[in-house]
Amino acid sequence: MSLEIYDHAGSTNSLSSVESRKSNFPGSLTDLHRFRRTAHGHDGSSRIVMVRKTDQRTFASIQNGKEPMLETVTRETIETFRGQRTACKITTEKKNREETVPPDLVETLAEKADRSRRGTPVKTSKNLQAKTLEQFQTECLQDHNMYRRRHGVTPLKLNKQMCKSCLDHATFLLKKNNLQHSSNKKYGENIYFISSPSLNPNTDIKGSEPVDMWYREVKKHDFTKEPTLLSTGHFTQVVWKESQELGVAFVAAKGKLVVVAQYYPPGNIIGSFVENVPPLVTNINNNNCISTLNISKTAKSSFNAAILDAHNKYRMLHGARPLELDANLCRFSEEWAKMCAERGIMEHRKNNPYGENIFCIHNADPNFVISGNMPVDSWYEEHQAHPFGREPSNLSTGHFSQVVWKTSEKLGVGVATRNGYTYIVANYSPAGNFVGHFAESVLPAGSLATPDQERVSFGDEIGFDQFQLEALKYHNEYRKKHNAPPLTLNKQLSIFALEWAQHCAFHGMSHRPKNEYGENTYMVYSSDFSFTPCAKDVVSTWYAQKRHHIFGLECVNMNTLHFTQLVWKETSEMGIALAKNSKGETYVVANYNPRGNVVGHFNENVLKAKVV
């Protein structure tokens, strides 16, 4: 099987064009057969009649191992009659071969030959369901916005009219079998092309694939100056700060795929790159300062503990045992981090017996500070595109899968900084990402831990962190006022809550659909990215809705549902967790079992506060 991948970046200032030439030959086989007849009659005293016939046929053939060829055979017959009898007949034949065959004709011949062999029609993208295209567009938008968040720029919105423009141009490119930008200078444009005989648009096309390939150019981009060439034009258009809307569509047929994405306002404007293509955002946390190659032991120890904790929170969520820091593995990781910093590269170590993740961020501030969760959050973002339960077709989610790989036990961390670039290398033992073992080693979020994993600790001997314990305390203080029995913390409910808190951190506040448990949510923003809300403030905010509740009235008041769930008498256990993102937002999710806010049961479960 042959696989060819091409992509093309758009610029509003320099658009490449390819001359389009019309074929000198007919566009379809039905036009190839041409018959022309002319008759000349000579009547007179000689009584001799002469008839000239010209029969011209063009034959097209394509054979395995041979170049396609057109052959035109022209036969001319001259016949004379005397009365009804033939007096003389002469036939001449002339052959003419054309070595160059138009590409569209070659495709037609190949298609007909394939139909003849199989006896079944060829499927094309015209028969694809609209649902497939809509899903592709949604995935593509999500992947764009994931990368834009990394660079601190606003998310794009999908524009249906632009999607139609992309579909039209993708159809045109597939028909012409070449890559060229559209003539519409109103939009920026990225193009992606794949050719593979085994391509199946219904199963093989993921919206993240073209965006991931465009974004890979980030490794070559210099954020400090205006580019002289558009070698990173795909990447810069993806994260261009001033762009607000996205259109995207794909067309696939005959083993070929064309993806066109358009952006408005357009990016890649000469003279505006530095202000519109920011480096990866920084997360300031004064507890973990990594600023030079000569890192103090205290700072190194603090950072390693933070990155270990970030790993284990995600591993707990996916039913994997916690990792342990290994001193030898840390030295191994630090050695490669220094090598990356000194050479200014971001490459994996060759012949590495361990699993490896690498992260790089740029900040010109000499007092630059980075938190341990930042690289792990970045690696974990890939979980949205991971195909749980089956083997992935590529390693586009390899950072995530290594973070939660079930059989990994030890972690090594190395950090090095040079010229404003900070490189973080993490190594894992035993290594993950082994082909054939993904389904069993990368479990979906909410998977149950095995018995030896039950006592996963976030800083407390019973397995709950300080925020969770305080949240439980304030819940039960308020419940006591309303004659409701105390709640207990449930570890699996807390994992369940953490999963949705992380979803909200990436996608914004919302309630989990089809949730079997009760749910309260909370969000707070702070320009101090190290800020964490205290549990008392979160629970008090939910309880403050009490002033709007009318006791004794059996009705659903949408403005008091946080309060009523908090004190719901029949609820016996809860789970709670928080998650942050790189924009300074913190999301808190609490889940309750049995769920509250059941229609028809408010009076018996939401009691008036006791008079003290």
Coordinates of C-alpha atoms in Angstrom, one line a residue:
M1 CA 0.0 0.0 0.0
S2 CA 1.3 3.4 -0.9
L3 CA 0.5 6.4 1.3
E4 CA 1.2 10.0 0.3
I5 CA 0.5 13.0 2.5
Y6 CA 0.7 16.6 1.4
D7 CA -0.4 19.8 3.1
H8 CA -0.4 23.4 2.0
A9 CA -0.5 26.6 4.1
G10 CA -2.4 29.7 3.1
S11 CA -1.3 33.3 3.2
T12 CA -3.2 36.4 2.5
N13 CA -0.1 38.0 1.0
S14 CA 1.3 35.3 -1.2
L15 CA -0.9 32.7 -2.8
S16 CA 0.6 30.1 -5.0
S17 CA -1.4 29.2 -8.1
V18 CA -1.2 26.3 -10.6
E19 CA -2.1 26.9 -14.2
S20 CA -5.2 25.0 -15.2
R21 CA -5.1 23.6 -18.7
K22 CA -8.1 22.2 -20.5
S23 CA -7.6 18.7 -22.0
N24 CA -7.3 18.4 -25.8
F25 CA -9.1 15.1 -25.5
P26 CA -12.8 14.3 -24.8
G27 CA -13.7 14.2 -21.2
S28 CA -15.6 10.8 -21.2
L29 CA -15.4 7.6 -23.1
T30 CA -18.7 8.2 -24.8
D31 CA -17.2 11.0 -26.7
L32 CA -14.2 9.0 -27.8
H33 CA -16.1 7.2 -30.6
R34 CA -16.6 9.6 -33.5
F35 CA -18.1 8.7 -36.9
R36 CA -18.2 11.1 -39.8
R37 CA -19.5 10.3 -43.3
T38 CA -19.5 12.6 -46.4
A39 CA -21.0 11.6 -49.8
H40 CA -20.3 13.4 -53.0
G41 CA -22.5 12.6 -56.0
H42 CA -21.4 13.3 -59.5
D43 CA -24.3 13.1 -62.0
G44 CA -23.9 13.6 -65.7
S45 CA -23.6 11.9 -69.0
S46 CA -20.9 9.6 -67.7
R47 CA -23.3 8.0 -65.3
I48 CA -20.4 7.4 -62.9
V49 CA -21.0 8.0 -59.2
M50 CA -18.1 8.3 -56.6
V51 CA -18.7 7.8 -52.8
R52 CA -16.0 8.7 -50.2
K53 CA -16.4 7.3 -46.6
T54 CA -14.3 8.3 -43.6
D55 CA -14.5 6.2 -40.4
Q56 CA -12.5 7.4 -37.5
R57 CA -12.3 5.6 -34.1
T58 CA -10.2 6.4 -31.0
F59 CA -9.3 3.6 -28.7
A60 CA -8.1 4.1 -25.1
S61 CA -6.3 1.5 -23.1
I62 CA -4.5 1.2 -19.7
Q63 CA -2.6 -2.0 -18.9
N64 CA -0.7 -3.1 -15.8
G65 CA 3.0 -2.2 -16.1
K66 CA 2.4 0.0 -19.2
E67 CA 1.8 3.6 -19.8
P68 CA -1.8 4.6 -20.8
M69 CA -2.2 5.3 -24.5
L70 CA -4.7 6.7 -27.0
E71 CA -4.8 5.2 -30.6
T72 CA -6.8 6.8 -33.4
V73 CA -7.5 4.7 -36.5
T74 CA -8.8 6.6 -39.6
R75 CA -10.1 4.5 -42.5
E76 CA -11.0 6.2 -45.8
T77 CA -12.9 4.3 -48.5
I78 CA -13.4 5.6 -52.1
E79 CA -15.9 3.6 -54.2
T80 CA -17.1 4.4 -57.7
F81 CA -20.3 3.0 -59.2
R82 CA -21.6 2.6 -62.7
G83 CA -25.3 2.3 -62.3
Q84 CA -25.9 -0.2 -59.4
R85 CA -22.6 -2.0 -59.9
T86 CA -19.2 -1.2 -58.2
A87 CA -16.7 0.0 -60.7
C88 CA -13.7 0.5 -58.3
K89 CA -13.1 0.4 -54.5
I90 CA -10.0 1.6 -52.6
T91 CA -9.5 1.7 -48.8
T92 CA -6.7 3.4 -46.9
E93 CA -5.9 3.2 -43.2
K94 CA -3.9 5.6 -41.0
K95 CA -3.0 5.1 -37.3
N96 CA -2.0 7.9 -34.9
R97 CA -0.9 7.3 -31.3
E98 CA -0.9 9.8 -28.4
E99 CA 1.6 9.1 -25.6
T100 CA 0.3 11.7 -23.2
V101 CA -3.1 11.0 -21.8
P102 CA -5.1 13.6 -19.7
P103 CA -5.1 12.7 -15.9
D104 CA -8.9 12.8 -15.7
L105 CA -9.2 10.3 -18.6
V106 CA -6.7 8.0 -16.9
E107 CA -8.8 8.0 -13.7
T108 CA -11.9 7.2 -15.7
L109 CA -10.2 4.3 -17.4
A110 CA -8.9 2.9 -14.1
E111 CA -12.3 3.2 -12.6
K112 CA -14.0 1.4 -15.5
A113 CA -11.3 -1.3 -15.3
D114 CA -11.9 -1.7 -11.6
R115 CA -15.7 -2.0 -12.1
S116 CA -15.1 -4.6 -14.8
R117 CA -13.0 -6.7 -12.5
R118 CA -15.2 -6.5 -9.4
G119 CA -18.6 -6.0 -11.0
T120 CA -19.6 -3.5 -8.3
P121 CA -19.9 0.3 -8.4
V122 CA -17.2 2.5 -6.9
K123 CA -18.2 4.4 -3.7
T124 CA -17.4 8.1 -3.6
S125 CA -17.7 10.8 -1.1
K126 CA -21.0 12.0 -2.6
N127 CA -22.6 9.1 -0.7
L128 CA -21.2 10.0 2.7
Q129 CA -23.8 10.9 5.3
A130 CA -23.9 14.4 6.5
K131 CA -23.4 13.2 10.0
T132 CA -19.9 12.0 9.2
L133 CA -19.0 15.5 7.9
E134 CA -20.6 17.2 10.9
Q135 CA -18.6 15.0 13.3
F136 CA -15.4 15.7 11.4
Q137 CA -16.0 19.4 11.7
T138 CA -16.7 19.3 15.4
E139 CA -13.6 17.3 16.1
C140 CA -11.6 19.7 13.9
L141 CA -12.9 22.7 15.8
Q142 CA -12.1 21.1 19.2
D143 CA -8.6 20.3 18.1
H144 CA -8.0 23.8 16.9
N145 CA -9.2 25.3 20.2
M146 CA -7.2 22.9 22.2
Y147 CA -4.0 24.2 20.5
R148 CA -5.2 27.8 20.7
R149 CA -5.7 27.4 24.5
R150 CA -2.1 26.4 24.8
H151 CA -1.0 29.7 23.2
G152 CA -3.5 31.8 25.3
V153 CA -5.7 32.9 22.3
T154 CA -9.4 32.9 22.1
P155 CA -11.3 29.8 20.7
L156 CA -12.7 29.8 17.2
K157 CA -16.3 29.4 16.3
L158 CA -17.6 27.2 13.4
N159 CA -19.2 29.2 10.5
K160 CA -21.6 27.2 8.3
Q161 CA -21.2 29.5 5.3
M162 CA -17.4 29.1 5.5
C163 CA -17.8 25.3 5.8
K164 CA -19.8 25.4 2.5
S165 CA -16.9 27.4 0.9
C166 CA -14.4 24.8 2.1
L167 CA -16.6 22.0 0.8
D168 CA -16.8 23.6 -2.7
H169 CA -13.0 24.1 -2.9
A170 CA -12.2 20.6 -1.6
T171 CA -14.5 19.2 -4.3
F172 CA -12.8 21.3 -6.9
L173 CA -9.3 20.2 -5.8
L174 CA -10.2 16.5 -5.8
K175 CA -11.7 16.8 -9.3
K176 CA -8.6 18.6 -10.6
N177 CA -6.2 16.3 -8.7
N178 CA -3.9 19.1 -7.6
L179 CA -3.3 21.4 -4.7
Q180 CA -3.9 25.1 -5.1
H181 CA -5.4 27.8 -2.9
S182 CA -8.9 29.2 -3.6
S183 CA -9.2 32.6 -5.2
N184 CA -11.1 33.9 -2.1
K185 CA -8.7 36.3 -0.4
K186 CA -11.2 37.0 2.3
Y187 CA -10.1 33.9 4.3
G188 CA -6.9 32.4 5.4
E189 CA -6.6 28.8 4.3
N190 CA -4.9 25.5 5.2
I191 CA -5.1 22.4 2.9
Y192 CA -4.4 18.7 3.7
F193 CA -4.2 15.8 1.3
I194 CA -3.9 12.0 1.6
S195 CA -3.7 9.4 -1.0
S196 CA -4.1 5.7 0.1
P197 CA -5.7 2.8 -1.8
S198 CA -7.2 1.5 1.5
L199 CA -8.7 4.9 2.6
N200 CA -12.2 4.5 4.2
P201 CA -13.7 8.0 4.8
N202 CA -16.4 6.5 7.2
T203 CA -13.8 5.1 9.7
D204 CA -10.3 6.5 8.9
I205 CA -11.0 10.2 8.9
K206 CA -10.6 12.0 12.2
G207 CA -11.0 15.8 12.5
S208 CA -7.9 16.0 14.7
E209 CA -5.5 14.5 12.1
P210 CA -5.0 17.5 9.8
V211 CA -4.9 19.9 12.7
D212 CA -2.2 17.8 14.5
M213 CA -0.1 17.7 11.3
W214 CA -0.4 21.5 10.8
Y215 CA 0.5 22.2 14.5
R216 CA 3.7 20.0 14.3
E217 CA 5.3 23.0 12.6
V218 CA 5.5 24.7 16.0
K219 CA 8.9 22.9 16.5
K220 CA 10.4 25.0 13.6
H221 CA 8.7 28.4 14.5
D222 CA 10.7 31.3 15.9
F223 CA 8.4 33.3 18.1
T224 CA 10.8 36.2 18.5
K225 CA 10.9 37.5 14.9
E226 CA 8.9 37.9 11.7
P227 CA 9.4 34.8 9.4
T228 CA 11.1 35.2 6.0
L229 CA 9.4 32.1 4.7
L230 CA 6.1 30.4 5.3
S231 CA 7.5 27.1 6.4
T232 CA 5.4 27.2 9.5
G233 CA 2.3 28.8 7.9
H234 CA -0.1 26.0 8.8
F235 CA 0.8 26.2 12.5
T236 CA 0.7 30.1 12.6
Q237 CA -2.8 30.1 11.0
V238 CA -4.1 27.6 13.4
V239 CA -3.2 29.7 16.5
W240 CA -3.4 33.2 14.8
K241 CA -4.7 35.4 17.6
E242 CA -7.0 37.7 15.5
S243 CA -8.8 34.8 13.7
Q244 CA -12.3 34.2 15.2
E245 CA -14.2 31.9 12.8
L246 CA -13.4 28.5 11.2
G247 CA -14.8 26.7 8.2
V248 CA -13.7 23.2 7.4
A249 CA -14.8 20.3 5.2
F250 CA -13.4 17.2 3.5
V251 CA -14.1 15.3 0.3
A252 CA -12.9 11.7 -0.2
A253 CA -13.1 9.4 -3.2
K254 CA -11.1 6.8 -5.0
G255 CA -8.6 6.5 -2.2
K256 CA -7.9 10.2 -1.9
L257 CA -8.9 12.8 0.7
V258 CA -8.8 16.6 0.6
V259 CA -9.3 18.7 3.7
V260 CA -9.8 22.5 3.4
A261 CA -9.9 24.8 6.4
Q262 CA -10.6 28.5 6.1
Y263 CA -10.2 31.2 8.8
Y264 CA -11.7 34.7 9.3
P265 CA -10.1 37.2 9.8
P266 CA -7.3 35.6 7.8
G267 CA -3.9 35.0 9.4
N268 CA -0.3 35.0 8.2
I269 CA -0.2 38.7 7.6
I270 CA 3.4 39.9 7.0
G271 CA 4.5 42.2 9.8
S272 CA 2.0 40.9 12.3
F273 CA 3.4 37.4 13.3
V274 CA 5.0 38.3 16.6
E275 CA 1.8 39.9 18.0
N276 CA -0.5 37.2 16.6
V277 CA 1.5 34.0 17.2
P278 CA 2.3 34.0 21.0
P279 CA 4.4 31.2 22.5
L280 CA 2.9 28.6 24.8
V281 CA 1.2 30.2 27.8
T282 CA 3.0 30.2 31.1
N283 CA 1.5 29.2 34.5
I284 CA 3.0 31.1 37.3
N285 CA 3.4 29.2 40.6
N286 CA 5.9 30.6 43.1
N287 CA 6.3 27.2 44.7
N288 CA 8.1 25.6 41.8
C289 CA 10.8 27.9 40.3
I290 CA 12.9 26.4 37.5
S291 CA 15.0 29.1 35.9
T292 CA 18.5 27.9 35.0
L293 CA 20.4 24.7 34.1
N294 CA 21.9 24.8 37.6
I295 CA 18.7 24.1 39.6
S296 CA 18.9 24.0 43.3
K297 CA 18.1 20.7 45.0
T298 CA 15.2 22.3 46.9
A299 CA 13.5 23.6 43.8
K300 CA 14.2 20.3 41.9
S301 CA 12.7 18.3 44.7
S302 CA 9.6 20.5 44.9
F303 CA 9.0 20.4 41.2
N304 CA 9.5 16.6 41.0
A305 CA 7.0 16.1 43.8
A306 CA 4.5 18.4 42.0
I307 CA 4.8 16.6 38.6
L308 CA 4.5 13.2 40.4
D309 CA 1.3 14.3 42.1
A310 CA -0.1 15.5 38.8
H311 CA 0.6 12.1 37.2
N312 CA -1.0 10.2 40.0
K313 CA -4.2 12.2 40.0
Y314 CA -4.7 11.4 36.3
R315 CA -3.7 7.7 36.8
M316 CA -6.1 7.3 39.7
L317 CA -8.8 8.6 37.3
H318 CA -8.0 5.9 34.8
G319 CA -7.6 3.0 37.2
A320 CA -3.8 2.8 37.2
R321 CA -1.5 2.4 40.2
P322 CA 0.4 5.5 41.4
L323 CA 4.0 6.1 40.1
E324 CA 7.0 6.4 42.4
L325 CA 9.9 8.8 41.8
D326 CA 13.2 7.0 41.0
A327 CA 16.5 8.8 41.6
N328 CA 18.4 7.0 38.9
L329 CA 15.6 7.6 36.4
C330 CA 15.6 11.3 37.3
R331 CA 19.3 11.6 36.6
F332 CA 18.7 9.8 33.2
S333 CA 15.9 12.3 32.4
E334 CA 17.9 15.3 33.5
E335 CA 20.8 14.3 31.2
W336 CA 18.5 14.4 28.2
A337 CA 16.7 17.6 29.2
K338 CA 20.1 19.3 29.3
M339 CA 21.0 17.9 25.9
C340 CA 17.7 19.3 24.4
A341 CA 18.4 22.7 26.0
E342 CA 22.0 22.9 24.8
R343 CA 21.1 21.9 21.3
G344 CA 17.8 23.8 21.2
I345 CA 16.0 20.7 20.0
M346 CA 12.9 18.7 21.1
E347 CA 13.6 15.1 20.1
H348 CA 13.2 11.7 21.8
R349 CA 16.3 9.9 22.9
K350 CA 17.3 7.1 20.5
N351 CA 17.3 3.5 21.7
N352 CA 15.6 4.5 24.9
P353 CA 14.7 1.5 27.1
Y354 CA 12.1 3.7 29.0
G355 CA 8.9 5.4 28.0
E356 CA 9.4 9.2 27.4
N357 CA 7.4 12.4 27.3
I358 CA 8.9 15.8 26.4
F359 CA 7.5 19.3 27.0
C360 CA 8.9 22.7 26.0
I361 CA 7.8 26.2 26.9
H362 CA 9.3 29.6 26.1
N363 CA 9.3 32.7 28.3
A364 CA 11.7 35.6 28.1
D365 CA 11.1 36.6 31.7
P366 CA 14.2 35.7 33.8
N367 CA 11.9 35.1 36.8
F368 CA 9.9 32.6 34.8
V369 CA 8.1 30.1 37.0
I370 CA 6.4 26.8 36.0
S371 CA 4.1 24.5 38.0
G372 CA 4.5 20.7 38.0
N373 CA 1.0 20.1 36.7
M374 CA 1.5 22.2 33.5
P375 CA 3.3 19.7 31.3
V376 CA 1.2 16.8 32.6
D377 CA -2.0 18.8 31.8
S378 CA -0.7 19.4 28.3
W379 CA 0.1 15.7 27.8
Y380 CA -3.3 14.7 29.2
E381 CA -5.3 16.9 26.9
E382 CA -4.7 14.2 24.2
H383 CA -7.2 11.9 26.0
Q384 CA -10.0 13.6 24.1
A385 CA -8.8 11.9 20.8
H386 CA -7.8 8.5 22.3
P387 CA -9.7 5.4 21.0
F388 CA -10.3 3.6 24.2
G389 CA -10.9 -0.2 24.0
R390 CA -8.9 -0.7 20.8
E391 CA -5.5 -0.2 19.2
P392 CA -4.8 3.4 18.0
S393 CA -3.9 3.8 14.3
N394 CA -1.1 6.2 15.2
L395 CA 0.6 7.7 18.3
S396 CA -1.1 11.1 18.2
T397 CA -2.2 10.4 21.8
G398 CA 1.1 8.8 22.9
H399 CA 1.8 11.4 25.6
F400 CA -1.5 10.8 27.3
S401 CA -1.4 7.0 27.0
Q402 CA 2.1 6.9 28.6
V403 CA 0.9 9.1 31.5
V404 CA -1.8 6.6 32.4
W405 CA -0.2 3.4 31.1
K406 CA -1.3 0.8 33.7
T407 CA 1.9 -1.2 34.0
S408 CA 4.3 1.7 34.4
E409 CA 5.6 1.9 38.0
K410 CA 8.5 4.4 38.2
L411 CA 8.9 8.0 37.1
G412 CA 12.0 10.1 36.3
V413 CA 11.9 13.9 35.8
G414 CA 14.5 16.2 34.3
V415 CA 14.3 20.0 33.7
A416 CA 16.7 22.3 31.9
T417 CA 16.3 26.0 30.8
R418 CA 18.3 28.0 28.3
N419 CA 17.7 31.2 26.4
G420 CA 14.1 31.4 27.8
Y421 CA 13.2 27.8 26.7
T422 CA 12.4 25.3 29.4
Y423 CA 12.6 21.6 28.5
I424 CA 11.0 19.0 30.7
V425 CA 11.7 15.3 30.1
A426 CA 9.8 12.5 31.9
N427 CA 10.8 8.8 31.7
Y428 CA 8.7 5.9 32.7
S429 CA 9.6 2.3 33.8
P430 CA 8.4 -0.1 32.6
A431 CA 7.8 1.7 29.3
G432 CA 4.3 2.1 27.9
N433 CA 2.8 2.5 24.4
F434 CA 3.4 -1.1 23.3
V435 CA 1.5 -2.1 20.2
G436 CA -1.1 -4.7 21.0
H437 CA -1.5 -3.7 24.6
F438 CA -3.3 -0.4 24.5
A439 CA -6.8 -1.7 25.2
E440 CA -5.7 -3.4 28.4
S441 CA -3.3 -0.7 29.5
V442 CA -5.1 2.5 28.8
L443 CA -8.4 2.4 30.6
P444 CA -11.2 5.0 30.2
A445 CA -11.8 7.5 32.9
G446 CA -13.8 6.2 35.9
S447 CA -12.3 2.7 35.6
L448 CA -12.2 0.8 38.9
A449 CA -8.8 0.4 40.5
T450 CA -7.6 -3.1 41.4
P451 CA -7.5 -3.9 45.2
D452 CA -3.8 -3.0 45.5
Q453 CA -4.6 0.4 44.0
E454 CA -7.4 1.3 46.4
R455 CA -5.3 3.4 48.8
V456 CA -4.2 6.0 46.3
S457 CA -3.2 9.1 48.3
F458 CA -3.4 12.8 47.4
G459 CA -1.7 13.9 50.6
D460 CA -3.7 12.1 53.3
E461 CA -3.6 8.6 54.7
I462 CA -7.2 7.8 53.9
G463 CA -6.9 8.8 50.3
F464 CA -8.6 12.2 50.2
D465 CA -6.9 15.6 49.9
Q466 CA -7.5 18.6 52.2
F467 CA -10.0 20.3 49.9
Q468 CA -12.2 17.2 49.8
L469 CA -12.1 16.7 53.6
E470 CA -13.0 20.3 54.2
A471 CA -15.8 20.2 51.6
L472 CA -17.3 17.2 53.4
K473 CA -17.0 19.0 56.8
Y474 CA -18.9 22.1 55.6
H475 CA -21.5 20.0 53.8
N476 CA -22.3 18.1 57.0
E477 CA -22.4 21.3 59.1
Y478 CA -25.1 22.7 56.8
R479 CA -27.0 19.4 56.7
K480 CA -27.1 19.2 60.4
K481 CA -28.9 22.5 60.5
H482 CA -31.6 21.0 58.3
N483 CA -32.0 17.7 60.1
A484 CA -30.3 15.7 57.3
P485 CA -27.9 12.9 58.2
P486 CA -24.1 13.4 57.5
L487 CA -22.6 12.4 54.2
T488 CA -19.5 10.2 53.7
L489 CA -16.9 10.7 51.0
N490 CA -16.8 8.0 48.3
K491 CA -13.6 7.6 46.4
Q492 CA -15.2 6.4 43.1
L493 CA -17.7 9.3 43.2
S494 CA -14.7 11.7 43.7
I495 CA -13.0 10.1 40.6
F496 CA -16.3 10.6 38.7
A497 CA -16.4 14.2 39.8
L498 CA -12.7 14.8 38.9
E499 CA -13.4 13.5 35.3
W500 CA -16.1 16.1 34.8
A501 CA -14.2 18.9 36.4
Q502 CA -11.4 18.3 34.0
H503 CA -13.9 18.3 31.1
C504 CA -15.3 21.6 32.2
A505 CA -11.7 23.0 32.5
F506 CA -11.1 22.3 28.8
H507 CA -14.6 23.0 27.5
G508 CA -16.4 25.4 29.9
M509 CA -19.0 25.0 32.6
S510 CA -21.9 22.5 32.0
H511 CA -23.7 19.7 33.7
R512 CA -22.8 16.1 32.8
P513 CA -25.6 14.7 30.5
K514 CA -27.6 11.6 31.5
N515 CA -26.0 11.7 35.0
E516 CA -27.3 9.1 37.5
Y517 CA -26.0 11.2 40.4
G518 CA -26.9 14.6 41.8
E519 CA -24.4 17.3 40.8
N520 CA -23.3 20.8 41.9
T521 CA -20.8 22.8 40.0
Y522 CA -18.8 25.9 40.7
M523 CA -16.2 28.1 38.8
V524 CA -13.9 30.9 39.9
Y525 CA -11.3 32.9 38.0
S526 CA -8.1 34.5 39.4
S527 CA -5.3 36.2 37.6
D528 CA -3.0 34.5 40.2
F529 CA -2.8 31.1 38.5
S530 CA -1.7 29.5 41.8
F531 CA -4.9 30.5 43.5
T532 CA -7.1 27.6 44.8
P533 CA -10.6 28.3 46.3
C534 CA -11.2 27.1 49.8
A535 CA -13.9 24.5 50.3
K536 CA -15.8 26.7 52.7
D537 CA -16.3 29.4 50.0
V538 CA -17.5 26.9 47.4
V539 CA -20.0 25.1 49.8
S540 CA -21.2 28.5 51.2
T541 CA -22.0 29.7 47.7
W542 CA -24.2 26.8 47.1
Y543 CA -25.9 27.1 50.5
A544 CA -26.6 30.8 49.9
Q545 CA -29.4 29.9 47.5
K546 CA -31.4 29.0 50.6
R547 CA -32.8 32.6 50.8
H548 CA -34.7 32.0 47.5
H549 CA -36.2 28.6 48.6
I550 CA -39.8 28.4 49.7
F551 CA -40.2 25.6 52.3
G552 CA -43.4 23.6 52.2
L553 CA -44.1 24.3 48.6
E554 CA -43.6 21.3 46.3
C555 CA -42.1 22.9 43.2
V556 CA -38.8 23.0 41.3
N557 CA -37.1 26.3 41.7
M558 CA -34.1 26.4 39.3
N559 CA -32.4 29.1 41.4
T560 CA -32.1 26.9 44.5
L561 CA -31.1 23.5 43.2
H562 CA -27.6 23.7 44.5
F563 CA -28.9 24.4 48.0
T564 CA -31.6 21.7 47.9
Q565 CA -29.1 19.0 46.7
L566 CA -26.7 20.0 49.4
V567 CA -29.2 19.3 52.2
W568 CA -31.3 16.6 50.5
K569 CA -32.1 14.2 53.4
E570 CA -32.0 10.9 51.4
T571 CA -28.5 11.6 50.0
S572 CA -25.9 9.5 51.9
E573 CA -22.5 9.9 50.1
M574 CA -20.7 12.4 48.0
G575 CA -17.6 12.8 45.8
I576 CA -16.0 16.2 45.0
A577 CA -13.0 17.4 43.0
L578 CA -11.5 20.4 41.4
A579 CA -9.5 21.1 38.1
K580 CA -7.7 24.1 36.7
N581 CA -6.9 25.3 33.3
S582 CA -4.2 27.6 31.8
K583 CA -6.5 30.6 31.8
G584 CA -6.7 31.0 35.6
E585 CA -10.1 29.2 35.9
T586 CA -10.8 26.6 38.6
Y587 CA -13.8 24.3 38.3
V588 CA -15.3 22.3 41.2
V589 CA -17.8 19.4 40.7
A590 CA -19.6 17.6 43.5
N591 CA -21.7 14.4 42.9
Y592 CA -24.2 12.9 45.3
N593 CA -25.7 9.5 45.8
P594 CA -28.6 8.9 45.9
R595 CA -29.3 12.0 43.8
G596 CA -31.5 14.8 45.1
N597 CA -33.9 17.3 43.5
V598 CA -36.4 14.6 42.7
V599 CA -39.8 16.0 41.6
G600 CA -42.5 15.4 44.1
H601 CA -40.1 14.8 47.1
F602 CA -38.9 18.2 48.0
N603 CA -41.1 18.7 51.1
E604 CA -39.9 15.5 52.8
N605 CA -36.2 16.0 51.9
V606 CA -35.6 19.7 52.2
L607 CA -36.4 20.6 55.8
K608 CA -36.4 24.0 57.5
A609 CA -33.3 24.9 59.5
K610 CA -33.6 24.1 63.2
V611 CA -34.2 27.1 65.5
V612 CA -31.3 27.3 68.0

